[in-house]
């Protein structure tokens, strides 16, 4: 493999653990030019290209195919023997949240907007598993949680540079055990959760009416004092206007049906059910409503509402026209999403490309950025995970992770605990 | 033994015990029974303001004000003449944001008697005035005057809307008569509540946004009501909205406590959105957002409560790998670099053209301020800039530049009289004048000498330890009976007992902190001990030296 970051080796020799990362930081300009040649390219949307080349200019894919010329001056990664897939999108994460995952003090908190930090080491570990984009959600303690964040793992960059531009707003909702089990707080039952939803959406409707009336009246009286801005109701009004994607934590079929009925009544669509373990029971209803499900592969029975699940759920939902994605909901599982996706082939026999879409294109669609990422196509972002073998083969691992044509993880250059401890030992020897 | 290879956890345990027991020098009662209100300080070297020094001059003080200053000042007959030959007079220092005598800003303050219903929910009480809830602590006041501080900004720490700050002169007597200005600013911080909304950072920001929007709406209602009292809705007056009203109308500054890179950015954006006249307070990671701060061009209150390098934003970029539980931490060479950057923060901001005021905000012992100033100076802050950041700039931020910050006729007679340079480690503050009132600062107590021929470690010891995580100091108090030694290491996180024994000149001490055992093995030579500190929990040892400090209670 041709070293893209040639200069860094010198840095490693000079100053051990300090200079190397510093140089990495300093070298991070904007999006980059990059080509990967001679690789097996899993485009996900247009089949697999053997001995293929993909070219990235200024962060965007400009060419992909077998006989693609590489423009002069573009750094080339030799991909022979390697497998290139789109950067993995984790559709449900709580990594890198800054000082708080759940605002459990109240039941309905849509005015909140998730705060992120850019230096959570979990992000770096996720990069090592080929993840390039994550959907970060409020926890599931609240019936209506916070507005979400969609970030790319541009490790080393300032926080504001990590957000995916063009990602629509999203909001977390939660049904079932988690929101109802908080003590000393309404609701304490599934009945109460449904009532909470209706009560607040009715409040939001009233709020919209109040503002509409004001807008009409101020044409006659420009001195009129506007109504009080209520950030909570304003956010819910945006849901009712269809400006916010709703991501609903749910396990049981009955509560998903309830949520879709509430959404139908108030005129919005549930974008995704998160987890949705019993979604395989209501595929017709999900498809009719247009709700997707972001699932676990074979993770269940960890609480009372998570018993009635089957590993074939992903396949059953997918085969009946429900868009399915996989998510980690975990800073650990996120590093091996490709192994999770492979289970969709084992349980039911989902085609390989479709199984890959569970952690790329369909996950991107969940958060409304499938026009930007999720497949290797001309015009999309240059986000890739390069494997040393087929991604679904048990022994394969990620060699490089690339975002916007820039290498953010390179196993050969990566800092590891083993390397650090070895350096410590060597320096101790020097001290003696 | 390796050189300075202290595991992070061991350093952390030691850090728990630092910073304690600052030498509080009791100040004698105001001199001369205070009959005299007219002083002539003659033949003094006068630092009028940063960059302006009068090598020999006289300062005439009358009724709390500086009446005259210059090389030739006629001394009236009623003046009490003080020969200041060999002394330097500085403007009294201003610690622009001190928590001196204030309850905590947030939930931690619940139950302290200042958070009854009328004052609102702890941490959500813009209505609260620092000037009202300030409880003077004489020993802390004395300790501050002993380093030359004559005025503080009383500023809450923590909370969300913890209250409104004030300016306090460190005179004697009724503290409420010493308030120079109140309120100085509405304070904002990002410490979530315990046990209620807003608990998380995201909710804290939503709460603040809603609170300032509500105050803006209140303002619109008041304006509409003033235009037409006979129609439209009557404004509803709440204490919170009344407290925030001058902030949203731009008549009162807003001090926003934020130390971390992303918080500084967040709160700059918030203040812009709300159109606030704001000052950032803390800004310990200001050097990481120096371009953004410089673009704003506003003065910044810089806290000298340096964070631990391991907690600084971006630390993980240097080394994203962390040790598994039970494993030793890899050597963190990046941390000494981060420590230097933290110490250089004031100089970095000034270098970018950002006016700064230095403050003790968050320090366990506010009187450690000057030690921290020296660290900032070692990292590049010039003496003139340090003085400006402790006099003129804070005076301006408190809205008191007409009466504080320099030695000029008409200003309040807030002065610090020293032998030696203000910023020298051995500087000896001799007198402090607060609004013309004279405080004499006593000499440091002589060091108790050990009896010849035997070792006696009783007393207070001060250790400076340099480690890859930066230099820090450790205070140890020991009592020896026979060959048995007991005592404690005391720090901001609470004291830890220490015990051991003396064998000839060898002393073995052990202490348990944060679940770790520390072993200090030293030999004592009069007022100095040297040896090693180690922990059986780690295969690491570092050098350890300590010196006896005055004020021991042996």
mmCIF file of N, CA, C and O in Angstrom, chain A residues 17-18 21-22 25 98-103 105-106 111-113 115-116 118-119 121 124-125 138 155-156 158-160 223 225-232 415-417 420 424 427-428 431, chain B residues 2-3 196-203 205-206 209-210 213-214 217 220-221 224 227 262-263 265-266 312-314 316-323 327-331 333-334 337 540:
data_model
loop_
_atom_site.group_PDB
_atom_site.id
_atom_site.type_symbol
_atom_site.label_atom_id
_atom_site.label_comp_id
_atom_site.label_asym_id
_atom_site.label_seq_id
_atom_site.Cartn_x
_atom_site.Cartn_y
_atom_site.Cartn_z
ATOM 1 N N UNK A 17 5.067 9.748 20.818
ATOM 2 C CA UNK A 17 3.622 9.860 20.812
ATOM 3 C C UNK A 17 3.078 11.251 20.633
ATOM 4 O O UNK A 17 1.878 11.417 20.524
ATOM 5 N N UNK A 18 3.916 12.249 20.633
ATOM 6 C CA UNK A 18 3.386 13.612 20.634
ATOM 7 C C UNK A 18 3.339 14.198 19.235
ATOM 8 O O UNK A 18 2.318 14.686 18.786
ATOM 9 N N UNK A 21 0.587 12.685 16.343
ATOM 10 C CA UNK A 21 -0.780 13.191 16.293
ATOM 11 C C UNK A 21 -0.839 14.675 15.972
ATOM 12 O O UNK A 21 -1.767 15.129 15.305
ATOM 13 N N UNK A 22 0.172 15.421 16.411
ATOM 14 C CA UNK A 22 0.179 16.854 16.103
ATOM 15 C C UNK A 22 0.256 17.087 14.612
ATOM 16 O O UNK A 22 -0.459 17.913 14.059
ATOM 17 N N UNK A 25 -2.947 16.482 13.044
ATOM 18 C CA UNK A 25 -3.894 17.588 13.225
ATOM 19 C C UNK A 25 -3.575 18.729 12.272
ATOM 20 O O UNK A 25 -4.441 19.306 11.644
ATOM 21 N N UNK A 98 -22.121 15.553 25.012
ATOM 22 C CA UNK A 98 -21.424 16.382 25.995
ATOM 23 C C UNK A 98 -22.301 16.572 27.229
ATOM 24 O O UNK A 98 -23.322 17.235 27.170
ATOM 25 N N UNK A 99 -21.900 15.987 28.306
ATOM 26 C CA UNK A 99 -22.517 16.181 29.618
ATOM 27 C C UNK A 99 -24.041 15.957 29.612
ATOM 28 O O UNK A 99 -24.804 16.857 29.955
ATOM 29 N N UNK A 100 -24.418 14.759 29.215
ATOM 30 C CA UNK A 100 -25.831 14.418 29.344
ATOM 31 C C UNK A 100 -26.358 13.665 28.141
ATOM 32 O O UNK A 100 -26.192 14.114 27.011
ATOM 33 N N UNK A 101 -26.979 12.509 28.396
ATOM 34 C CA UNK A 101 -27.633 11.734 27.338
ATOM 35 C C UNK A 101 -29.142 11.838 27.497
ATOM 36 O O UNK A 101 -29.876 11.956 26.525
ATOM 37 N N UNK A 102 -29.590 11.801 28.754
ATOM 38 C CA UNK A 102 -31.014 11.870 29.067
ATOM 39 C C UNK A 102 -31.300 13.082 29.943
ATOM 40 O O UNK A 102 -30.725 13.197 31.028
ATOM 41 N N UNK A 103 -32.192 13.960 29.496
ATOM 42 C CA UNK A 103 -32.700 14.992 30.392
ATOM 43 C C UNK A 103 -33.930 14.397 31.067
ATOM 44 O O UNK A 103 -35.063 14.641 30.649
ATOM 45 N N UNK A 105 -35.348 14.893 33.793
ATOM 46 C CA UNK A 105 -36.078 15.688 34.777
ATOM 47 C C UNK A 105 -37.529 15.894 34.364
ATOM 48 O O UNK A 105 -38.388 16.045 35.214
ATOM 49 N N UNK A 106 -37.797 15.912 33.061
ATOM 50 C CA UNK A 106 -39.155 16.104 32.576
ATOM 51 C C UNK A 106 -39.430 15.097 31.469
ATOM 52 O O UNK A 106 -38.505 14.530 30.888
ATOM 53 N N UNK A 111 -37.434 20.891 23.092
ATOM 54 C CA UNK A 111 -36.694 22.135 22.873
ATOM 55 C C UNK A 111 -35.191 21.914 22.975
ATOM 56 O O UNK A 111 -34.405 22.772 22.589
ATOM 57 N N UNK A 112 -34.804 20.759 23.488
ATOM 58 C CA UNK A 112 -33.380 20.481 23.652
ATOM 59 C C UNK A 112 -32.736 20.143 22.313
ATOM 60 O O UNK A 112 -33.345 19.479 21.474
ATOM 61 N N UNK A 113 -31.527 20.587 22.144
ATOM 62 C CA UNK A 113 -30.730 20.215 20.974
ATOM 63 C C UNK A 113 -29.454 19.568 21.506
ATOM 64 O O UNK A 113 -28.778 20.136 22.370
ATOM 65 N N UNK A 115 -25.993 18.339 22.553
ATOM 66 C CA UNK A 115 -24.656 18.931 22.580
ATOM 67 C C UNK A 115 -23.625 17.838 22.360
ATOM 68 O O UNK A 115 -23.668 16.791 22.994
ATOM 69 N N UNK A 116 -22.692 18.119 21.485
ATOM 70 C CA UNK A 116 -21.663 17.133 21.156
ATOM 71 C C UNK A 116 -20.305 17.624 21.639
ATOM 72 O O UNK A 116 -20.093 18.798 21.888
ATOM 73 N N UNK A 118 -16.123 16.923 20.429
ATOM 74 C CA UNK A 118 -15.399 16.424 19.261
ATOM 75 C C UNK A 118 -14.244 15.523 19.636
ATOM 76 O O UNK A 118 -13.589 14.989 18.761
ATOM 77 N N UNK A 119 -13.989 15.327 20.935
ATOM 78 C CA UNK A 119 -12.771 14.604 21.306
ATOM 79 C C UNK A 119 -13.059 13.360 22.140
ATOM 80 O O UNK A 119 -12.230 12.954 22.942
ATOM 81 N N UNK A 121 -12.854 9.719 22.753
ATOM 82 C CA UNK A 121 -12.050 8.648 22.151
ATOM 83 C C UNK A 121 -12.895 7.548 21.504
ATOM 84 O O UNK A 121 -12.413 6.832 20.638
ATOM 85 N N UNK A 124 -12.859 7.736 17.805
ATOM 86 C CA UNK A 124 -11.657 7.186 17.177
ATOM 87 C C UNK A 124 -11.767 5.669 17.061
ATOM 88 O O UNK A 124 -11.416 5.073 16.041
ATOM 89 N N UNK A 125 -12.293 5.063 18.112
ATOM 90 C CA UNK A 125 -12.450 3.600 18.070
ATOM 91 C C UNK A 125 -13.458 3.202 16.995
ATOM 92 O O UNK A 125 -13.296 2.177 16.331
ATOM 93 N N UNK A 138 -30.900 11.648 21.652
ATOM 94 C CA UNK A 138 -31.205 11.714 23.083
ATOM 95 C C UNK A 138 -31.513 10.300 23.570
ATOM 96 O O UNK A 138 -31.890 9.436 22.785
ATOM 97 N N UNK A 155 -12.223 13.188 13.068
ATOM 98 C CA UNK A 155 -11.421 13.191 14.294
ATOM 99 C C UNK A 155 -10.314 14.244 14.214
ATOM 100 O O UNK A 155 -9.559 14.282 13.247
ATOM 101 N N UNK A 156 -10.246 15.081 15.244
ATOM 102 C CA UNK A 156 -9.215 16.106 15.279
ATOM 103 C C UNK A 156 -9.701 17.468 14.824
ATOM 104 O O UNK A 156 -8.984 18.451 14.974
ATOM 105 N N UNK A 158 -12.399 20.807 14.769
ATOM 106 C CA UNK A 158 -13.299 21.512 15.689
ATOM 107 C C UNK A 158 -14.720 20.967 15.562
ATOM 108 O O UNK A 158 -15.112 20.445 14.512
ATOM 109 N N UNK A 159 -15.467 21.103 16.627
ATOM 110 C CA UNK A 159 -16.809 20.523 16.685
ATOM 111 C C UNK A 159 -17.680 20.969 15.512
ATOM 112 O O UNK A 159 -18.386 20.163 14.909
ATOM 113 N N UNK A 160 -17.635 22.237 15.192
ATOM 114 C CA UNK A 160 -18.562 22.739 14.174
ATOM 115 C C UNK A 160 -18.296 22.115 12.807
ATOM 116 O O UNK A 160 -19.167 22.120 11.944
ATOM 117 N N UNK A 223 -48.241 47.363 15.994
ATOM 118 C CA UNK A 223 -47.714 47.518 17.355
ATOM 119 C C UNK A 223 -48.047 46.336 18.248
ATOM 120 O O UNK A 223 -47.622 46.305 19.402
ATOM 121 N N UNK A 225 -48.108 43.189 20.394
ATOM 122 C CA UNK A 225 -47.052 42.397 21.016
ATOM 123 C C UNK A 225 -47.223 40.948 20.566
ATOM 124 O O UNK A 225 -48.307 40.380 20.700
ATOM 125 N N UNK A 226 -46.164 40.346 20.030
ATOM 126 C CA UNK A 226 -46.304 38.950 19.581
ATOM 127 C C UNK A 226 -46.511 38.021 20.760
ATOM 128 O O UNK A 226 -46.185 38.371 21.900
ATOM 129 N N UNK A 227 -47.060 36.844 20.511
ATOM 130 C CA UNK A 227 -47.178 35.873 21.606
ATOM 131 C C UNK A 227 -45.798 35.506 22.138
ATOM 132 O O UNK A 227 -44.789 35.686 21.456
ATOM 133 N N UNK A 228 -45.788 34.984 23.361
ATOM 134 C CA UNK A 228 -44.535 34.497 23.935
ATOM 135 C C UNK A 228 -44.016 33.346 23.083
ATOM 136 O O UNK A 228 -44.767 32.446 22.713
ATOM 137 N N UNK A 229 -42.737 33.403 22.766
ATOM 138 C CA UNK A 229 -42.115 32.256 22.087
ATOM 139 C C UNK A 229 -41.900 31.146 23.087
ATOM 140 O O UNK A 229 -41.296 31.361 24.130
ATOM 141 N N UNK A 230 -42.422 29.990 22.766
ATOM 142 C CA UNK A 230 -42.249 28.831 23.646
ATOM 143 C C UNK A 230 -41.426 27.804 22.876
ATOM 144 O O UNK A 230 -41.908 27.186 21.929
ATOM 145 N N UNK A 231 -40.183 27.651 23.271
ATOM 146 C CA UNK A 231 -39.266 26.817 22.481
ATOM 147 C C UNK A 231 -39.733 25.366 22.416
ATOM 148 O O UNK A 231 -39.509 24.679 21.429
ATOM 149 N N UNK A 232 -40.394 24.925 23.479
ATOM 150 C CA UNK A 232 -40.871 23.534 23.510
ATOM 151 C C UNK A 232 -41.970 23.333 22.466
ATOM 152 O O UNK A 232 -41.913 22.409 21.651
ATOM 153 N N UNK A 415 -2.165 4.889 16.372
ATOM 154 C CA UNK A 415 -1.666 4.778 17.731
ATOM 155 C C UNK A 415 -2.436 3.677 18.442
ATOM 156 O O UNK A 415 -3.650 3.573 18.332
ATOM 157 N N UNK A 416 -1.716 2.827 19.140
ATOM 158 C CA UNK A 416 -2.376 1.790 19.929
ATOM 159 C C UNK A 416 -1.760 1.763 21.312
ATOM 160 O O UNK A 416 -0.653 2.264 21.524
ATOM 161 N N UNK A 417 -2.471 1.165 22.224
ATOM 162 C CA UNK A 417 -1.949 1.040 23.583
ATOM 163 C C UNK A 417 -0.657 0.228 23.570
ATOM 164 O O UNK A 417 0.305 0.558 24.274
ATOM 165 N N UNK A 420 2.157 2.417 22.568
ATOM 166 C CA UNK A 420 2.520 3.381 23.609
ATOM 167 C C UNK A 420 3.298 2.712 24.734
ATOM 168 O O UNK A 420 4.304 3.231 25.206
ATOM 169 N N UNK A 424 7.075 3.396 26.088
ATOM 170 C CA UNK A 424 7.413 3.650 27.489
ATOM 171 C C UNK A 424 8.561 2.745 27.930
ATOM 172 O O UNK A 424 9.510 3.189 28.566
ATOM 173 N N UNK A 427 11.795 3.844 26.478
ATOM 174 C CA UNK A 427 12.331 5.049 27.115
ATOM 175 C C UNK A 427 12.885 4.727 28.495
ATOM 176 O O UNK A 427 13.865 5.319 28.938
ATOM 177 N N UNK A 428 12.267 3.758 29.162
ATOM 178 C CA UNK A 428 12.798 3.352 30.461
ATOM 179 C C UNK A 428 14.196 2.765 30.301
ATOM 180 O O UNK A 428 15.085 3.024 31.082
ATOM 181 N N UNK A 431 16.564 5.427 30.004
ATOM 182 C CA UNK A 431 16.836 6.137 31.248
ATOM 183 C C UNK A 431 17.911 5.437 32.075
ATOM 184 O O UNK A 431 18.572 6.057 32.881
ATOM 185 N N UNK B 2 12.871 5.987 37.463
ATOM 186 C CA UNK B 2 12.785 6.696 36.191
ATOM 187 C C UNK B 2 12.664 8.180 36.463
ATOM 188 O O UNK B 2 12.289 8.602 37.546
ATOM 189 N N UNK B 3 12.966 8.935 35.444
ATOM 190 C CA UNK B 3 12.893 10.384 35.646
ATOM 191 C C UNK B 3 11.458 10.846 35.381
ATOM 192 O O UNK B 3 10.924 10.647 34.311
ATOM 193 N N UNK B 196 -33.720 18.206 38.986
ATOM 194 C CA UNK B 196 -34.759 18.970 38.301
ATOM 195 C C UNK B 196 -34.249 19.563 37.013
ATOM 196 O O UNK B 196 -33.048 19.534 36.733
ATOM 197 N N UNK B 197 -35.193 20.059 36.214
ATOM 198 C CA UNK B 197 -34.859 20.691 34.947
ATOM 199 C C UNK B 197 -34.248 22.053 35.213
ATOM 200 O O UNK B 197 -34.761 22.773 36.052
ATOM 201 N N UNK B 198 -33.190 22.423 34.550
ATOM 202 C CA UNK B 198 -32.399 21.707 33.543
ATOM 203 C C UNK B 198 -31.216 20.979 34.185
ATOM 204 O O UNK B 198 -30.443 21.581 34.913
ATOM 205 N N UNK B 199 -31.089 19.688 33.895
ATOM 206 C CA UNK B 199 -30.029 18.891 34.509
ATOM 207 C C UNK B 199 -28.833 18.726 33.575
ATOM 208 O O UNK B 199 -27.703 18.711 34.031
ATOM 209 N N UNK B 200 -29.092 18.596 32.290
ATOM 210 C CA UNK B 200 -28.006 18.340 31.336
ATOM 211 C C UNK B 200 -27.556 19.640 30.680
ATOM 212 O O UNK B 200 -28.233 20.665 30.766
ATOM 213 N N UNK B 201 -26.432 19.545 29.998
ATOM 214 C CA UNK B 201 -25.927 20.714 29.281
ATOM 215 C C UNK B 201 -26.929 21.192 28.238
ATOM 216 O O UNK B 201 -27.179 22.393 28.086
ATOM 217 N N UNK B 202 -27.525 20.242 27.508
ATOM 218 C CA UNK B 202 -28.470 20.642 26.453
ATOM 219 C C UNK B 202 -29.677 21.350 27.049
ATOM 220 O O UNK B 202 -30.186 22.328 26.494
ATOM 221 N N UNK B 203 -30.145 20.882 28.217
ATOM 222 C CA UNK B 203 -31.298 21.526 28.846
ATOM 223 C C UNK B 203 -30.909 22.878 29.440
ATOM 224 O O UNK B 203 -31.695 23.824 29.430
ATOM 225 N N UNK B 205 -28.819 24.955 28.255
ATOM 226 C CA UNK B 205 -28.842 25.958 27.191
ATOM 227 C C UNK B 205 -30.258 26.303 26.755
ATOM 228 O O UNK B 205 -30.576 27.455 26.474
ATOM 229 N N UNK B 206 -31.115 25.275 26.701
ATOM 230 C CA UNK B 206 -32.507 25.546 26.332
ATOM 231 C C UNK B 206 -33.158 26.447 27.379
ATOM 232 O O UNK B 206 -33.910 27.368 27.040
ATOM 233 N N UNK B 209 -31.914 29.998 26.900
ATOM 234 C CA UNK B 209 -32.503 30.618 25.704
ATOM 235 C C UNK B 209 -33.926 31.067 26.011
ATOM 236 O O UNK B 209 -34.328 32.188 25.708
ATOM 237 N N UNK B 210 -34.692 30.179 26.666
ATOM 238 C CA UNK B 210 -36.075 30.514 26.997
ATOM 239 C C UNK B 210 -36.128 31.678 27.994
ATOM 240 O O UNK B 210 -36.944 32.583 27.867
ATOM 241 N N UNK B 213 -35.350 34.870 26.171
ATOM 242 C CA UNK B 213 -36.477 35.193 25.283
ATOM 243 C C UNK B 213 -37.643 35.749 26.094
ATOM 244 O O UNK B 213 -38.287 36.728 25.689
ATOM 245 N N UNK B 214 -37.895 35.127 27.247
ATOM 246 C CA UNK B 214 -39.004 35.595 28.088
ATOM 247 C C UNK B 214 -38.747 37.018 28.581
ATOM 248 O O UNK B 214 -39.666 37.844 28.632
ATOM 249 N N UNK B 217 -39.489 39.277 25.845
ATOM 250 C CA UNK B 217 -40.935 39.411 25.647
ATOM 251 C C UNK B 217 -41.531 40.336 26.707
ATOM 252 O O UNK B 217 -42.411 41.168 26.417
ATOM 253 N N UNK B 220 -41.002 43.805 25.639
ATOM 254 C CA UNK B 220 -41.984 44.229 24.636
ATOM 255 C C UNK B 220 -43.315 44.575 25.295
ATOM 256 O O UNK B 220 -43.966 45.565 24.931
ATOM 257 N N UNK B 221 -43.712 43.754 26.262
ATOM 258 C CA UNK B 221 -44.975 44.024 26.965
ATOM 259 C C UNK B 221 -44.918 45.356 27.706
ATOM 260 O O UNK B 221 -45.875 46.131 27.675
ATOM 261 N N UNK B 224 -45.181 48.169 25.197
ATOM 262 C CA UNK B 224 -46.541 48.317 24.671
ATOM 263 C C UNK B 224 -47.459 48.934 25.719
ATOM 264 O O UNK B 224 -48.300 49.783 25.407
ATOM 265 N N UNK B 227 -46.894 52.596 25.959
ATOM 266 C CA UNK B 227 -47.510 53.309 24.830
ATOM 267 C C UNK B 227 -49.008 53.456 25.032
ATOM 268 O O UNK B 227 -49.603 54.484 24.758
ATOM 269 N N UNK B 262 -15.541 24.209 23.573
ATOM 270 C CA UNK B 262 -16.855 24.161 22.936
ATOM 271 C C UNK B 262 -17.880 24.982 23.699
ATOM 272 O O UNK B 262 -18.797 25.540 23.098
ATOM 273 N N UNK B 263 -17.719 25.085 25.015
ATOM 274 C CA UNK B 263 -18.622 25.949 25.773
ATOM 275 C C UNK B 263 -18.395 27.418 25.417
ATOM 276 O O UNK B 263 -19.346 28.199 25.326
ATOM 277 N N UNK B 265 -17.391 28.582 22.586
ATOM 278 C CA UNK B 265 -18.027 28.820 21.281
ATOM 279 C C UNK B 265 -19.543 28.880 21.403
ATOM 280 O O UNK B 265 -20.200 29.744 20.828
ATOM 281 N N UNK B 266 -20.083 27.907 22.157
ATOM 282 C CA UNK B 266 -21.541 27.866 22.329
ATOM 283 C C UNK B 266 -22.059 29.170 22.911
ATOM 284 O O UNK B 266 -23.058 29.737 22.461
ATOM 285 N N UNK B 312 -8.433 18.596 29.355
ATOM 286 C CA UNK B 312 -8.535 19.684 28.382
ATOM 287 C C UNK B 312 -9.050 19.150 27.045
ATOM 288 O O UNK B 312 -8.679 18.059 26.609
ATOM 289 N N UNK B 313 -9.914 19.946 26.425
ATOM 290 C CA UNK B 313 -10.477 19.556 25.135
ATOM 291 C C UNK B 313 -9.357 19.258 24.132
ATOM 292 O O UNK B 313 -8.409 20.025 24.025
ATOM 293 N N UNK B 314 -9.484 18.171 23.427
ATOM 294 C CA UNK B 314 -8.501 17.823 22.412
ATOM 295 C C UNK B 314 -7.361 16.981 22.953
ATOM 296 O O UNK B 314 -6.514 16.547 22.185
ATOM 297 N N UNK B 316 -7.444 14.017 23.815
ATOM 298 C CA UNK B 316 -7.512 12.691 23.190
ATOM 299 C C UNK B 316 -6.949 12.705 21.770
ATOM 300 O O UNK B 316 -6.587 11.659 21.250
ATOM 301 N N UNK B 317 -6.866 13.885 21.134
ATOM 302 C CA UNK B 317 -6.280 13.923 19.790
ATOM 303 C C UNK B 317 -4.798 13.565 19.855
ATOM 304 O O UNK B 317 -4.235 13.021 18.917
ATOM 305 N N UNK B 318 -4.159 13.908 20.986
ATOM 306 C CA UNK B 318 -2.744 13.597 21.131
ATOM 307 C C UNK B 318 -2.542 12.111 21.368
ATOM 308 O O UNK B 318 -1.542 11.543 20.986
ATOM 309 N N UNK B 319 -3.487 11.517 22.044
ATOM 310 C CA UNK B 319 -3.355 10.096 22.361
ATOM 311 C C UNK B 319 -4.743 9.524 22.582
ATOM 312 O O UNK B 319 -5.266 9.557 23.686
ATOM 313 N N UNK B 320 -5.363 9.028 21.519
ATOM 314 C CA UNK B 320 -6.740 8.530 21.656
ATOM 315 C C UNK B 320 -6.817 7.212 22.403
ATOM 316 O O UNK B 320 -7.890 6.711 22.682
ATOM 317 N N UNK B 321 -5.678 6.666 22.741
ATOM 318 C CA UNK B 321 -5.667 5.359 23.391
ATOM 319 C C UNK B 321 -5.685 5.544 24.897
ATOM 320 O O UNK B 321 -4.908 6.322 25.438
ATOM 321 N N UNK B 322 -6.569 4.859 25.563
ATOM 322 C CA UNK B 322 -6.597 4.920 27.018
ATOM 323 C C UNK B 322 -6.366 3.528 27.579
ATOM 324 O O UNK B 322 -6.670 2.529 26.945
ATOM 325 N N UNK B 323 -5.835 3.524 28.776
ATOM 326 C CA UNK B 323 -5.468 2.240 29.366
ATOM 327 C C UNK B 323 -6.707 1.482 29.819
ATOM 328 O O UNK B 323 -7.694 2.069 30.233
ATOM 329 N N UNK B 327 -4.439 -1.290 34.254
ATOM 330 C CA UNK B 327 -3.166 -1.133 33.561
ATOM 331 C C UNK B 327 -2.593 0.245 33.835
ATOM 332 O O UNK B 327 -3.326 1.197 34.068
ATOM 333 N N UNK B 328 -1.298 0.337 33.795
ATOM 334 C CA UNK B 328 -0.667 1.637 33.959
ATOM 335 C C UNK B 328 -0.977 2.502 32.740
ATOM 336 O O UNK B 328 -1.109 2.001 31.636
ATOM 337 N N UNK B 329 -1.116 3.782 32.984
ATOM 338 C CA UNK B 329 -1.345 4.696 31.868
ATOM 339 C C UNK B 329 -0.058 4.832 31.067
ATOM 340 O O UNK B 329 1.030 4.916 31.636
ATOM 341 N N UNK B 330 -0.183 4.900 29.760
ATOM 342 C CA UNK B 330 1.003 5.215 28.977
ATOM 343 C C UNK B 330 1.530 6.588 29.372
ATOM 344 O O UNK B 330 0.767 7.454 29.807
ATOM 345 N N UNK B 331 2.792 6.748 29.204
ATOM 346 C CA UNK B 331 3.395 8.037 29.527
ATOM 347 C C UNK B 331 2.748 9.127 28.677
ATOM 348 O O UNK B 331 2.629 8.983 27.465
ATOM 349 N N UNK B 333 3.320 12.293 27.388
ATOM 350 C CA UNK B 333 4.227 13.400 27.117
ATOM 351 C C UNK B 333 3.473 14.642 26.671
ATOM 352 O O UNK B 333 3.936 15.764 26.862
ATOM 353 N N UNK B 334 2.285 14.423 26.101
ATOM 354 C CA UNK B 334 1.513 15.572 25.624
ATOM 355 C C UNK B 334 1.095 16.475 26.776
ATOM 356 O O UNK B 334 0.877 17.669 26.591
ATOM 357 N N UNK B 337 3.066 19.545 27.592
ATOM 358 C CA UNK B 337 2.842 20.555 26.561
ATOM 359 C C UNK B 337 1.512 21.275 26.815
ATOM 360 O O UNK B 337 1.416 22.495 26.703
ATOM 361 N N UNK B 540 6.318 2.695 39.735
ATOM 362 C CA UNK B 540 6.902 3.977 39.391
ATOM 363 C C UNK B 540 7.305 4.710 40.666
ATOM 364 O O UNK B 540 6.655 4.574 41.690
#
